[in-house]
PDB file of C-alpha atoms in Angstrom:
ATOM      1  CA  MET A   1      78.947 325.918 301.225  1.00  0.00           C
ATOM      2  CA  GLN A   2      76.045 327.087 303.334  1.00  0.00           C
ATOM      3  CA  CYS A   3      76.777 326.888 307.042  1.00  0.00           C
ATOM      4  CA  GLU A   4      74.385 327.455 309.938  1.00  0.00           C
ATOM      5  CA  THR A   5      75.324 328.674 313.403  1.00  0.00           C
ATOM      6  CA  ILE A   6      74.077 327.085 316.627  1.00  0.00           C
ATOM      7  CA  THR A   7      74.529 328.780 319.989  1.00  0.00           C
ATOM      8  CA  GLY A   8      72.287 326.878 322.403  1.00  0.00           C
ATOM      9  CA  ARG A   9      73.412 323.874 324.453  1.00  0.00           C
ATOM     10  CA  HIS A  10      69.897 322.440 324.334  1.00  0.00           C
ATOM     11  CA  ASN A  11      69.504 322.716 320.577  1.00  0.00           C
ATOM     12  CA  ALA A  12      68.088 319.487 319.115  1.00  0.00           C
ATOM     13  CA  LEU A  13      71.273 318.729 317.161  1.00  0.00           C
ATOM     14  CA  MET A  14      73.482 319.226 320.219  1.00  0.00           C
ATOM     15  CA  THR A  15      71.290 316.855 322.208  1.00  0.00           C
ATOM     16  CA  HIS A  16      71.438 314.362 319.341  1.00  0.00           C
ATOM     17  CA  LEU A  17      75.257 314.455 319.299  1.00  0.00           C
ATOM     18  CA  ARG A  18      75.485 313.848 323.049  1.00  0.00           C
ATOM     19  CA  LYS A  19      73.195 310.846 322.756  1.00  0.00           C
ATOM     20  CA  LEU A  20      75.202 309.459 319.852  1.00  0.00           C
ATOM     21  CA  ALA A  21      78.336 309.722 321.982  1.00  0.00           C
ATOM     22  CA  SER A  22      76.872 307.958 325.000  1.00  0.00           C
ATOM     23  CA  SER A  23      74.341 305.359 323.846  1.00  0.00           C
ATOM     24  CA  ARG A  24      74.783 302.350 321.588  1.00  0.00           C
ATOM     25  CA  ALA A  25      71.023 301.819 321.525  1.00  0.00           C
ATOM     26  CA  TYR A  26      70.528 305.411 320.360  1.00  0.00           C
ATOM     27  CA  ARG A  27      73.162 305.021 317.645  1.00  0.00           C
ATOM     28  CA  GLU A  28      71.410 301.918 316.350  1.00  0.00           C
ATOM     29  CA  LYS A  29      67.990 303.558 316.538  1.00  0.00           C
ATOM     30  CA  SER A  30      69.083 306.727 314.740  1.00  0.00           C
ATOM     31  CA  GLY A  31      71.306 304.942 312.209  1.00  0.00           C
ATOM     32  CA  GLU A  32      74.288 307.228 312.817  1.00  0.00           C
ATOM     33  CA  TYR A  33      77.520 307.255 314.766  1.00  0.00           C
ATOM     34  CA  LEU A  34      79.718 310.111 315.962  1.00  0.00           C
ATOM     35  CA  CYS A  35      83.333 310.795 315.030  1.00  0.00           C
ATOM     36  CA  ASP A  36      85.688 313.562 316.141  1.00  0.00           C
ATOM     37  CA  GLY A  37      88.661 315.351 314.699  1.00  0.00           C
ATOM     38  CA  VAL A  38      89.650 316.981 311.428  1.00  0.00           C
ATOM     39  CA  LYS A  39      92.077 314.169 310.544  1.00  0.00           C
ATOM     40  CA  LEU A  40      89.379 311.522 310.903  1.00  0.00           C
ATOM     41  CA  LEU A  41      87.044 313.691 308.853  1.00  0.00           C
ATOM     42  CA  GLU A  42      89.651 313.815 306.075  1.00  0.00           C
ATOM     43  CA  GLU A  43      89.782 310.015 306.134  1.00  0.00           C
ATOM     44  CA  ALA A  44      85.993 309.824 305.956  1.00  0.00           C
ATOM     45  CA  VAL A  45      85.954 312.095 302.892  1.00  0.00           C
ATOM     46  CA  LYS A  46      88.812 310.199 301.241  1.00  0.00           C
ATOM     47  CA  TRP A  47      87.041 306.847 301.633  1.00  0.00           C
ATOM     48  CA  GLN A  48      83.605 308.227 300.764  1.00  0.00           C
ATOM     49  CA  ALA A  49      81.999 307.451 304.089  1.00  0.00           C
ATOM     50  CA  PRO A  50      78.338 308.582 304.207  1.00  0.00           C
ATOM     51  CA  ILE A  51      78.853 311.766 306.262  1.00  0.00           C
ATOM     52  CA  GLN A  52      75.591 313.288 307.446  1.00  0.00           C
ATOM     53  CA  THR A  53      76.460 316.328 309.582  1.00  0.00           C
ATOM     54  CA  ALA A  54      79.728 318.162 310.326  1.00  0.00           C
ATOM     55  CA  VAL A  55      80.132 320.580 313.243  1.00  0.00           C
ATOM     56  CA  PHE A  56      83.118 322.935 313.518  1.00  0.00           C
ATOM     57  CA  SER A  57      84.391 325.180 316.276  1.00  0.00           C
ATOM     58  CA  ASP A  58      84.844 328.862 315.520  1.00  0.00           C
ATOM     59  CA  GLY A  59      88.152 329.443 313.772  1.00  0.00           C
ATOM     60  CA  VAL A  60      88.511 325.924 312.387  1.00  0.00           C
ATOM     61  CA  GLU A  61      88.719 325.852 308.605  1.00  0.00           C
ATOM     62  CA  ILE A  62      85.943 323.882 306.953  1.00  0.00           C
ATOM     63  CA  PRO A  63      87.347 321.472 304.342  1.00  0.00           C
ATOM     64  CA  GLU A  64      85.675 320.598 301.062  1.00  0.00           C
ATOM     65  CA  LEU A  65      82.868 318.177 301.876  1.00  0.00           C
ATOM     66  CA  PRO A  66      80.408 316.201 299.740  1.00  0.00           C
ATOM     67  CA  GLU A  67      77.149 317.840 298.732  1.00  0.00           C
ATOM     68  CA  GLY A  68      74.283 317.323 301.121  1.00  0.00           C
ATOM     69  CA  VAL A  69      76.353 317.377 304.326  1.00  0.00           C
ATOM     70  CA  ARG A  70      74.806 319.642 306.963  1.00  0.00           C
ATOM     71  CA  LEU A  71      77.426 322.197 308.083  1.00  0.00           C
ATOM     72  CA  VAL A  72      77.278 323.819 311.507  1.00  0.00           C
ATOM     73  CA  ARG A  73      79.395 326.366 313.385  1.00  0.00           C
ATOM     74  CA  VAL A  74      79.545 326.438 317.180  1.00  0.00           C
ATOM     75  CA  SER A  75      81.621 328.221 319.795  1.00  0.00           C
ATOM     76  CA  GLY A  76      84.540 326.502 321.453  1.00  0.00           C
ATOM     77  CA  GLU A  77      82.572 326.277 324.694  1.00  0.00           C
ATOM     78  CA  LEU A  78      79.619 324.647 323.001  1.00  0.00           C
ATOM     79  CA  MET A  79      81.940 322.187 321.267  1.00  0.00           C
ATOM     80  CA  LYS A  80      83.349 321.210 324.680  1.00  0.00           C
ATOM     81  CA  SER A  81      79.833 320.512 325.936  1.00  0.00           C
ATOM     82  CA  VAL A  82      79.050 318.020 323.171  1.00  0.00           C
ATOM     83  CA  SER A  83      82.432 316.503 322.282  1.00  0.00           C
ATOM     84  CA  PRO A  84      83.221 313.061 323.762  1.00  0.00           C
ATOM     85  CA  MET A  85      86.877 314.133 324.036  1.00  0.00           C
ATOM     86  CA  GLU A  86      88.359 315.940 327.015  1.00  0.00           C
ATOM     87  CA  THR A  87      90.213 318.172 324.572  1.00  0.00           C
ATOM     88  CA  PRO A  88      88.018 318.641 321.476  1.00  0.00           C
ATOM     89  CA  GLN A  89      89.800 318.663 318.131  1.00  0.00           C
ATOM     90  CA  GLY A  90      87.590 321.326 316.571  1.00  0.00           C
ATOM     91  CA  ALA A  91      85.361 319.076 314.480  1.00  0.00           C
ATOM     92  CA  LEU A  92      82.605 316.552 315.096  1.00  0.00           C
ATOM     93  CA  PHE A  93      80.754 314.681 312.408  1.00  0.00           C
ATOM     94  CA  THR A  94      78.168 311.962 312.058  1.00  0.00           C
ATOM     95  CA  VAL A  95      78.293 309.036 309.661  1.00  0.00           C
ATOM     96  CA  ALA A  96      75.461 306.713 308.664  1.00  0.00           C
ATOM     97  CA  LEU A  97      75.770 303.291 310.256  1.00  0.00           C
ATOM     98  CA  PRO A  98      76.440 300.645 307.617  1.00  0.00           C
ATOM     99  CA  LYS A  99      73.569 298.228 307.102  1.00  0.00           C
ATOM    100  CA  ARG A 100      75.894 295.275 307.289  1.00  0.00           C
ATOM    101  CA  GLU A 101      74.365 291.811 307.432  1.00  0.00           C
ATOM    102  CA  LEU A 102      76.433 288.659 307.563  1.00  0.00           C
ATOM    103  CA  PRO A 103      77.227 287.350 304.096  1.00  0.00           C
ATOM    104  CA  GLN A 104      76.005 283.943 303.009  1.00  0.00           C
ATOM    105  CA  THR A 105      79.599 282.794 302.500  1.00  0.00           C
ATOM    106  CA  LEU A 106      83.067 284.213 303.044  1.00  0.00           C
ATOM    107  CA  CYS A 107      85.254 284.882 300.022  1.00  0.00           C
ATOM    108  CA  GLY A 108      88.476 285.892 301.781  1.00  0.00           C
ATOM    109  CA  ARG A 109      91.159 283.883 303.570  1.00  0.00           C
ATOM    110  CA  HIS A 110      91.934 285.644 306.853  1.00  0.00           C
ATOM    111  CA  TYR A 111      89.487 286.571 309.604  1.00  0.00           C
ATOM    112  CA  LEU A 112      89.727 287.635 313.225  1.00  0.00           C
ATOM    113  CA  VAL A 113      87.193 286.974 315.986  1.00  0.00           C
ATOM    114  CA  LEU A 114      87.097 289.045 319.174  1.00  0.00           C
ATOM    115  CA  ASP A 115      85.438 287.218 322.051  1.00  0.00           C
ATOM    116  CA  GLY A 116      84.183 289.471 324.839  1.00  0.00           C
ATOM    117  CA  VAL A 117      86.836 292.190 324.367  1.00  0.00           C
ATOM    118  CA  GLN A 118      85.105 295.052 326.141  1.00  0.00           C
ATOM    119  CA  ASP A 119      87.733 297.794 326.097  1.00  0.00           C
ATOM    120  CA  PRO A 120      86.887 300.164 323.206  1.00  0.00           C
ATOM    121  CA  GLY A 121      90.521 301.212 322.825  1.00  0.00           C
ATOM    122  CA  ASN A 122      91.570 297.589 322.338  1.00  0.00           C
ATOM    123  CA  VAL A 123      88.791 296.910 319.836  1.00  0.00           C
ATOM    124  CA  GLY A 124      89.652 300.057 317.886  1.00  0.00           C
ATOM    125  CA  THR A 125      93.354 299.191 317.855  1.00  0.00           C
ATOM    126  CA  VAL A 126      92.551 295.706 316.562  1.00  0.00           C
ATOM    127  CA  LEU A 127      90.420 297.175 313.769  1.00  0.00           C
ATOM    128  CA  ARG A 128      93.233 299.543 312.808  1.00  0.00           C
ATOM    129  CA  THR A 129      95.743 296.679 312.767  1.00  0.00           C
ATOM    130  CA  ALA A 130      93.360 294.430 310.831  1.00  0.00           C
ATOM    131  CA  ASP A 131      93.156 297.149 308.192  1.00  0.00           C
ATOM    132  CA  ALA A 132      96.945 297.478 308.052  1.00  0.00           C
ATOM    133  CA  PHE A 133      97.417 293.730 307.576  1.00  0.00           C
ATOM    134  CA  GLU A 134      94.617 293.244 305.034  1.00  0.00           C
ATOM    135  CA  CYS A 135      92.376 291.140 307.262  1.00  0.00           C
ATOM    136  CA  ASP A 136      89.254 290.194 305.315  1.00  0.00           C
ATOM    137  CA  GLY A 137      86.855 290.727 308.227  1.00  0.00           C
ATOM    138  CA  VAL A 138      86.577 291.100 312.000  1.00  0.00           C
ATOM    139  CA  PHE A 139      83.749 289.489 313.980  1.00  0.00           C
ATOM    140  CA  LEU A 140      82.704 290.705 317.425  1.00  0.00           C
ATOM    141  CA  VAL A 141      80.944 288.158 319.640  1.00  0.00           C
ATOM    142  CA  ASN A 142      79.931 287.908 323.297  1.00  0.00           C
ATOM    143  CA  ALA A 143      79.419 291.547 324.292  1.00  0.00           C
ATOM    144  CA  CYS A 144      82.491 293.170 322.782  1.00  0.00           C
ATOM    145  CA  ALA A 145      82.765 296.951 322.866  1.00  0.00           C
ATOM    146  CA  ASP A 146      80.698 298.689 320.218  1.00  0.00           C
ATOM    147  CA  ALA A 147      82.773 299.240 317.081  1.00  0.00           C
ATOM    148  CA  TYR A 148      80.930 302.528 316.486  1.00  0.00           C
ATOM    149  CA  SER A 149      81.425 304.212 319.857  1.00  0.00           C
ATOM    150  CA  PRO A 150      83.536 307.392 319.733  1.00  0.00           C
ATOM    151  CA  LYS A 151      86.390 305.781 321.707  1.00  0.00           C
ATOM    152  CA  THR A 152      86.515 302.753 319.428  1.00  0.00           C
ATOM    153  CA  ASN A 153      86.392 304.602 316.137  1.00  0.00           C
ATOM    154  CA  ARG A 154      88.973 307.113 317.383  1.00  0.00           C
ATOM    155  CA  ALA A 155      91.376 304.231 318.102  1.00  0.00           C
ATOM    156  CA  ALA A 156      90.489 302.615 314.759  1.00  0.00           C
ATOM    157  CA  MET A 157      91.814 305.708 312.925  1.00  0.00           C
ATOM    158  CA  GLY A 158      89.567 305.402 309.879  1.00  0.00           C
ATOM    159  CA  ALA A 159      89.566 301.604 309.578  1.00  0.00           C
ATOM    160  CA  LEU A 160      85.777 301.583 309.967  1.00  0.00           C
ATOM    161  CA  PHE A 161      85.528 303.435 306.658  1.00  0.00           C
ATOM    162  CA  ARG A 162      87.493 300.715 304.859  1.00  0.00           C
ATOM    163  CA  ARG A 163      87.074 297.320 306.540  1.00  0.00           C
ATOM    164  CA  ALA A 164      84.192 294.985 307.280  1.00  0.00           C
ATOM    165  CA  VAL A 165      83.341 294.506 310.943  1.00  0.00           C
ATOM    166  CA  TYR A 166      80.396 292.398 312.103  1.00  0.00           C
ATOM    167  CA  SER A 167      78.650 292.061 315.463  1.00  0.00           C
ATOM    168  CA  CYS A 168      76.882 288.716 315.645  1.00  0.00           C
ATOM    169  CA  THR A 169      76.096 285.754 317.861  1.00  0.00           C
ATOM    170  CA  LEU A 170      78.528 282.885 318.145  1.00  0.00           C
ATOM    171  CA  GLY A 171      75.967 280.586 316.544  1.00  0.00           C
ATOM    172  CA  GLU A 172      75.673 282.856 313.505  1.00  0.00           C
ATOM    173  CA  LEU A 173      79.451 283.043 313.181  1.00  0.00           C
ATOM    174  CA  LEU A 174      79.980 279.282 313.455  1.00  0.00           C
ATOM    175  CA  ALA A 175      77.311 278.598 310.830  1.00  0.00           C
ATOM    176  CA  LEU A 176      78.955 281.105 308.479  1.00  0.00           C
ATOM    177  CA  LEU A 177      82.425 279.621 308.975  1.00  0.00           C
ATOM    178  CA  GLN A 178      81.099 276.120 308.376  1.00  0.00           C
ATOM    179  CA  ARG A 179      79.306 277.148 305.168  1.00  0.00           C
ATOM    180  CA  SER A 180      82.474 278.847 303.965  1.00  0.00           C
ATOM    181  CA  GLY A 181      84.896 276.055 304.848  1.00  0.00           C
ATOM    182  CA  VAL A 182      86.927 278.365 307.103  1.00  0.00           C
ATOM    183  CA  PRO A 183      88.349 276.684 310.244  1.00  0.00           C
ATOM    184  CA  LEU A 184      88.224 278.462 313.604  1.00  0.00           C
ATOM    185  CA  TYR A 185      91.381 278.489 315.725  1.00  0.00           C
ATOM    186  CA  GLY A 186      91.766 280.012 319.170  1.00  0.00           C
ATOM    187  CA  ALA A 187      94.592 281.809 320.920  1.00  0.00           C
ATOM    188  CA  ALA A 188      94.541 279.664 324.066  1.00  0.00           C
ATOM    189  CA  LEU A 189      96.266 276.766 325.796  1.00  0.00           C
ATOM    190  CA  ARG A 190      94.775 273.303 325.367  1.00  0.00           C
ATOM    191  CA  GLY A 191      96.037 269.779 324.795  1.00  0.00           C
ATOM    192  CA  ASP A 192      96.279 270.359 321.048  1.00  0.00           C
ATOM    193  CA  THR A 193      97.981 273.761 321.243  1.00  0.00           C
ATOM    194  CA  GLU A 194     100.540 274.530 318.537  1.00  0.00           C
ATOM    195  CA  THR A 195     103.012 277.383 318.232  1.00  0.00           C
ATOM    196  CA  LEU A 196     101.703 280.262 316.119  1.00  0.00           C
ATOM    197  CA  GLY A 197     104.488 279.943 313.546  1.00  0.00           C
ATOM    198  CA  GLY A 198     103.816 276.246 313.063  1.00  0.00           C
ATOM    199  CA  ILE A 199     100.098 276.332 312.345  1.00  0.00           C
ATOM    200  CA  ASP A 200      98.645 276.667 308.841  1.00  0.00           C
ATOM    201  CA  LEU A 201      96.963 280.065 308.598  1.00  0.00           C
ATOM    202  CA  THR A 202      96.544 280.072 304.831  1.00  0.00           C
ATOM    203  CA  CYS A 203      92.780 280.210 305.361  1.00  0.00           C
ATOM    204  CA  ALA A 204      91.505 280.608 308.905  1.00  0.00           C
ATOM    205  CA  ALA A 205      89.618 282.619 311.485  1.00  0.00           C
ATOM    206  CA  VAL A 206      91.479 283.148 314.760  1.00  0.00           C
ATOM    207  CA  ALA A 207      89.689 284.002 317.994  1.00  0.00           C
ATOM    208  CA  ILE A 208      91.200 286.318 320.616  1.00  0.00           C
ATOM    209  CA  GLY A 209      89.685 286.560 324.097  1.00  0.00           C
ATOM    210  CA  SER A 210      89.642 289.298 326.683  1.00  0.00           C
ATOM    211  CA  GLU A 211      92.677 289.893 328.885  1.00  0.00           C
ATOM    212  CA  GLY A 212      90.855 289.002 332.066  1.00  0.00           C
ATOM    213  CA  ARG A 213      89.410 285.611 331.147  1.00  0.00           C
ATOM    214  CA  GLY A 214      90.759 284.676 327.731  1.00  0.00           C
ATOM    215  CA  LEU A 215      88.477 282.799 325.378  1.00  0.00           C
ATOM    216  CA  SER A 216      85.054 281.865 326.678  1.00  0.00           C
ATOM    217  CA  GLY A 217      84.318 278.176 327.083  1.00  0.00           C
ATOM    218  CA  GLU A 218      81.823 278.142 324.235  1.00  0.00           C
ATOM    219  CA  VAL A 219      84.270 279.701 321.789  1.00  0.00           C
ATOM    220  CA  LEU A 220      87.107 277.453 322.933  1.00  0.00           C
ATOM    221  CA  ASP A 221      84.914 274.374 322.457  1.00  0.00           C
ATOM    222  CA  ALA A 222      84.196 275.473 318.879  1.00  0.00           C
ATOM    223  CA  CYS A 223      87.882 275.861 317.941  1.00  0.00           C
ATOM    224  CA  GLU A 224      89.369 273.131 315.760  1.00  0.00           C
ATOM    225  CA  LYS A 225      92.852 273.940 317.047  1.00  0.00           C
ATOM    226  CA  THR A 226      94.456 276.300 319.524  1.00  0.00           C
ATOM    227  CA  LEU A 227      97.635 278.287 319.153  1.00  0.00           C
ATOM    228  CA  ARG A 228     100.065 280.071 321.416  1.00  0.00           C
ATOM    229  CA  ILE A 229     102.327 283.030 320.798  1.00  0.00           C
ATOM    230  CA  PRO A 230     105.902 282.227 321.865  1.00  0.00           C
ATOM    231  CA  MET A 231     107.074 284.568 324.607  1.00  0.00           C
ATOM    232  CA  SER A 232     109.263 284.766 327.672  1.00  0.00           C
ATOM    233  CA  ALA A 233     108.353 282.256 330.391  1.00  0.00           C
ATOM    234  CA  ARG A 234     108.124 285.093 332.907  1.00  0.00           C
ATOM    235  CA  CYS A 235     105.193 286.628 331.013  1.00  0.00           C
ATOM    236  CA  GLU A 236     101.717 285.150 331.408  1.00  0.00           C
ATOM    237  CA  SER A 237      99.917 286.817 328.536  1.00  0.00           C
ATOM    238  CA  LEU A 238      99.714 289.766 326.165  1.00  0.00           C
ATOM    239  CA  ASN A 239      97.255 292.610 325.915  1.00  0.00           C
ATOM    240  CA  ALA A 240      94.370 291.496 323.675  1.00  0.00           C
ATOM    241  CA  ALA A 241      95.166 294.094 321.011  1.00  0.00           C
ATOM    242  CA  VAL A 242      98.868 293.164 321.017  1.00  0.00           C
ATOM    243  CA  ALA A 243      98.063 289.452 320.749  1.00  0.00           C
ATOM    244  CA  ALA A 244      95.710 290.166 317.859  1.00  0.00           C
ATOM    245  CA  SER A 245      98.416 292.230 316.154  1.00  0.00           C
ATOM    246  CA  VAL A 246     100.915 289.373 316.328  1.00  0.00           C
ATOM    247  CA  VAL A 247      98.344 286.939 314.897  1.00  0.00           C
ATOM    248  CA  LEU A 248      97.336 289.361 312.139  1.00  0.00           C
ATOM    249  CA  TRP A 249     100.954 289.859 311.109  1.00  0.00           C
ATOM    250  CA  GLU A 250     101.501 286.113 310.975  1.00  0.00           C
ATOM    251  CA  MET A 251      98.422 285.707 308.784  1.00  0.00           C
ATOM    252  CA  TYR A 252      99.474 288.598 306.542  1.00  0.00           C
ATOM    253  CA  ARG A 253     102.901 287.210 305.767  1.00  0.00           C
ATOM    254  CA  ARG A 254     101.550 283.796 304.694  1.00  0.00           C
TER     255      ARG A 254
END
């Protein structure tokens, strides 16, 4: 494999990587997103993600990669200057953003909706859990964290290479659910709230809100039913990613 060496901090590729790490608009414009770590790279290769460029620190072994991937060597210091991690893992790589439009109809049975969940670690953890429990798709509405930021995809641990995730407006989502005959339920308290274990989740989309405010009014109004997760009376709520995990498990076992 032919490998080039870059030594300058202001090299065009190094500048490109920094912008990919910091700007959602730049990621969307360039059609790429940035990932870090050898383990995540192995997952990308295993699941045939469209890897574009791979950058390795001196001394890090370069694994077998698909043909056409640009290979680059840099010093440890240069890697620190471009890596989004405080402690770089020795490898950075870019992957082409999927050109993922909403389908005309949904063919699966279980879907999750994140409503305004802005913490990238929470969003990434939800994506990882959705992958583990065979969720058929995750929808991000109302200014959720970008699924393709470095922090999110690090927490997702390769789920982005395997599972469908969509960013869309609430109107687009509701139209899709209606066309597909998939009811929308919300994790929230309302007059019609049922216990999670007692609600039919054979085919459903469940919405989870942010920790600070819960579901937005517009999402709550669109929910056919609401559900609650049984817990100790002394606890008000769960972390959004934990709540989503409980719901995903309940859907999975149905």
